[in-house]
Amino acid sequence: AAGTEPLLPFVFSGVRLLATQARTVRVRMTGGGGGVSLLLADGAGRPVAVVESLVLRPAVVDAAARRVPLYEVQLLPAAAVEPIGDVDLVEVGGDPDVHVATSVVLARLQE
């Protein structure tokens, strides 16, 4: 049915924080349709924050759009590289501390 699609926040303006450390907040929303204003108050009714205008936009809920992945893995061919020659392997021992292993490798590189 028209007008029943979910609305998502799109643009905020006139946002002010009036208090901090509220454990709970209640929200009074006024307006409707394409925009609303919000007043957030703590449990005692003291203002915590104000949003003068929040523009809402309809969410696109299209079955075809939901099947399209947001990300995809794309494998590209890599150019051939020349071999680098002999490689020295450094055994760092059985110490599981990464700092010790890094020190061993660094000392070997500096030789």
Short mmCIF file of C-alpha atoms in Angstrom, two decimals:
data_model
loop_
_atom_site.label_atom_id
_atom_site.label_comp_id
_atom_site.label_asym_id
_atom_site.label_seq_id
_atom_site.Cartn_x
_atom_site.Cartn_y
_atom_site.Cartn_z
CA ALA A 1 0.00 0.00 0.00
CA ALA A 2 1.19 3.52 -0.75
CA GLY A 3 2.69 5.38 2.20
CA THR A 4 3.43 2.26 4.24
CA GLU A 5 7.11 1.92 3.31
CA PRO A 6 9.59 2.37 6.15
CA LEU A 7 11.16 5.82 6.54
CA LEU A 8 14.87 6.33 7.20
CA PRO A 9 16.62 9.39 8.67
CA PHE A 10 18.16 11.43 5.87
CA VAL A 11 19.13 14.95 7.04
CA PHE A 12 19.47 16.23 10.62
CA SER A 13 19.59 19.95 11.41
CA GLY A 14 19.47 22.03 14.57
CA VAL A 15 20.89 19.24 16.73
CA ARG A 16 21.79 20.40 20.25
CA LEU A 17 22.97 18.36 23.23
CA LEU A 18 21.61 19.90 26.42
CA ALA A 19 22.67 17.37 29.06
CA THR A 20 24.86 14.30 29.41
CA GLN A 21 24.86 11.06 31.38
CA ALA A 22 21.12 10.42 31.15
CA ARG A 23 20.50 6.75 31.88
CA THR A 24 17.23 6.67 29.96
CA VAL A 25 15.56 9.05 27.53
CA ARG A 26 12.06 9.57 26.26
CA VAL A 27 11.54 10.98 22.77
CA ARG A 28 8.72 13.29 21.73
CA MET A 29 8.39 13.38 17.96
CA THR A 30 6.25 16.07 16.33
CA GLY A 31 5.46 16.54 12.67
CA GLY A 32 5.22 13.74 10.20
CA GLY A 33 5.49 12.81 6.57
CA GLY A 34 8.78 14.09 5.20
CA GLY A 35 10.13 15.66 8.40
CA VAL A 36 9.87 15.65 12.16
CA SER A 37 11.35 17.39 15.17
CA LEU A 38 12.56 15.53 18.24
CA LEU A 39 12.83 16.41 21.92
CA LEU A 40 14.72 13.94 24.10
CA ALA A 41 14.15 14.11 27.87
CA ASP A 42 15.52 12.10 30.78
CA GLY A 43 13.37 10.10 33.18
CA ALA A 44 12.59 13.23 35.24
CA GLY A 45 11.45 15.15 32.14
CA ARG A 46 14.57 17.37 31.89
CA PRO A 47 15.65 18.10 28.28
CA VAL A 48 18.64 16.06 27.09
CA ALA A 49 18.78 16.89 23.35
CA VAL A 50 16.84 18.64 20.60
CA VAL A 51 16.65 17.92 16.87
CA GLU A 52 14.89 20.85 15.22
CA SER A 53 14.46 19.05 11.92
CA LEU A 54 14.92 15.47 10.78
CA VAL A 55 14.10 14.84 7.14
CA LEU A 56 12.89 11.29 6.46
CA ARG A 57 13.08 9.46 3.16
CA PRO A 58 11.31 6.25 2.16
CA ALA A 59 13.48 3.15 2.24
CA VAL A 60 13.71 1.32 -1.05
CA VAL A 61 12.24 -2.09 -0.36
CA ASP A 62 12.53 -3.78 -3.70
CA ALA A 63 12.86 -7.56 -3.87
CA ALA A 64 15.17 -7.30 -6.88
CA ALA A 65 17.42 -4.77 -5.10
CA ARG A 66 17.78 -7.09 -2.08
CA ARG A 67 19.24 -9.84 -4.27
CA VAL A 68 22.11 -7.65 -5.52
CA PRO A 69 25.08 -8.01 -3.18
CA LEU A 70 26.55 -4.84 -1.74
CA TYR A 71 30.11 -6.17 -2.17
CA GLU A 72 31.61 -8.79 -4.42
CA VAL A 73 34.96 -10.51 -4.74
CA GLN A 74 36.63 -9.92 -8.07
CA LEU A 75 39.73 -11.93 -8.94
CA LEU A 76 42.06 -10.21 -11.38
CA PRO A 77 45.02 -11.77 -13.15
CA ALA A 78 48.37 -10.69 -11.73
CA ALA A 79 51.35 -9.79 -13.86
CA ALA A 80 54.25 -12.24 -13.81
CA VAL A 81 57.16 -11.26 -11.57
CA GLU A 82 60.82 -12.16 -11.75
CA PRO A 83 62.10 -14.51 -9.05
CA ILE A 84 63.98 -12.67 -6.30
CA GLY A 85 66.69 -15.31 -5.88
CA ASP A 86 67.74 -17.09 -2.71
CA VAL A 87 65.81 -16.35 0.45
CA ASP A 88 67.13 -16.70 3.99
CA LEU A 89 64.72 -18.19 6.49
CA VAL A 90 65.07 -17.02 10.07
CA GLU A 91 64.02 -19.40 12.83
CA VAL A 92 62.79 -17.40 15.78
CA GLY A 93 62.57 -20.28 18.23
CA GLY A 94 59.71 -21.44 20.35
CA ASP A 95 59.05 -18.17 22.20
CA PRO A 96 55.40 -17.19 21.54
CA ASP A 97 56.05 -13.51 22.40
CA VAL A 98 55.76 -11.48 19.20
CA HIS A 99 58.11 -8.82 20.57
CA VAL A 100 60.88 -11.39 21.10
CA ALA A 101 60.33 -12.86 17.62
CA THR A 102 60.44 -9.38 16.05
CA SER A 103 63.69 -8.57 17.89
CA VAL A 104 65.28 -11.80 16.62
CA VAL A 105 64.32 -11.07 13.01
CA LEU A 106 65.40 -7.41 13.25
CA ALA A 107 68.81 -8.42 14.65
CA ARG A 108 69.26 -10.90 11.79
CA LEU A 109 68.37 -8.26 9.19
CA GLN A 110 70.86 -5.82 10.68
CA GLU A 111 73.78 -8.31 10.49
#
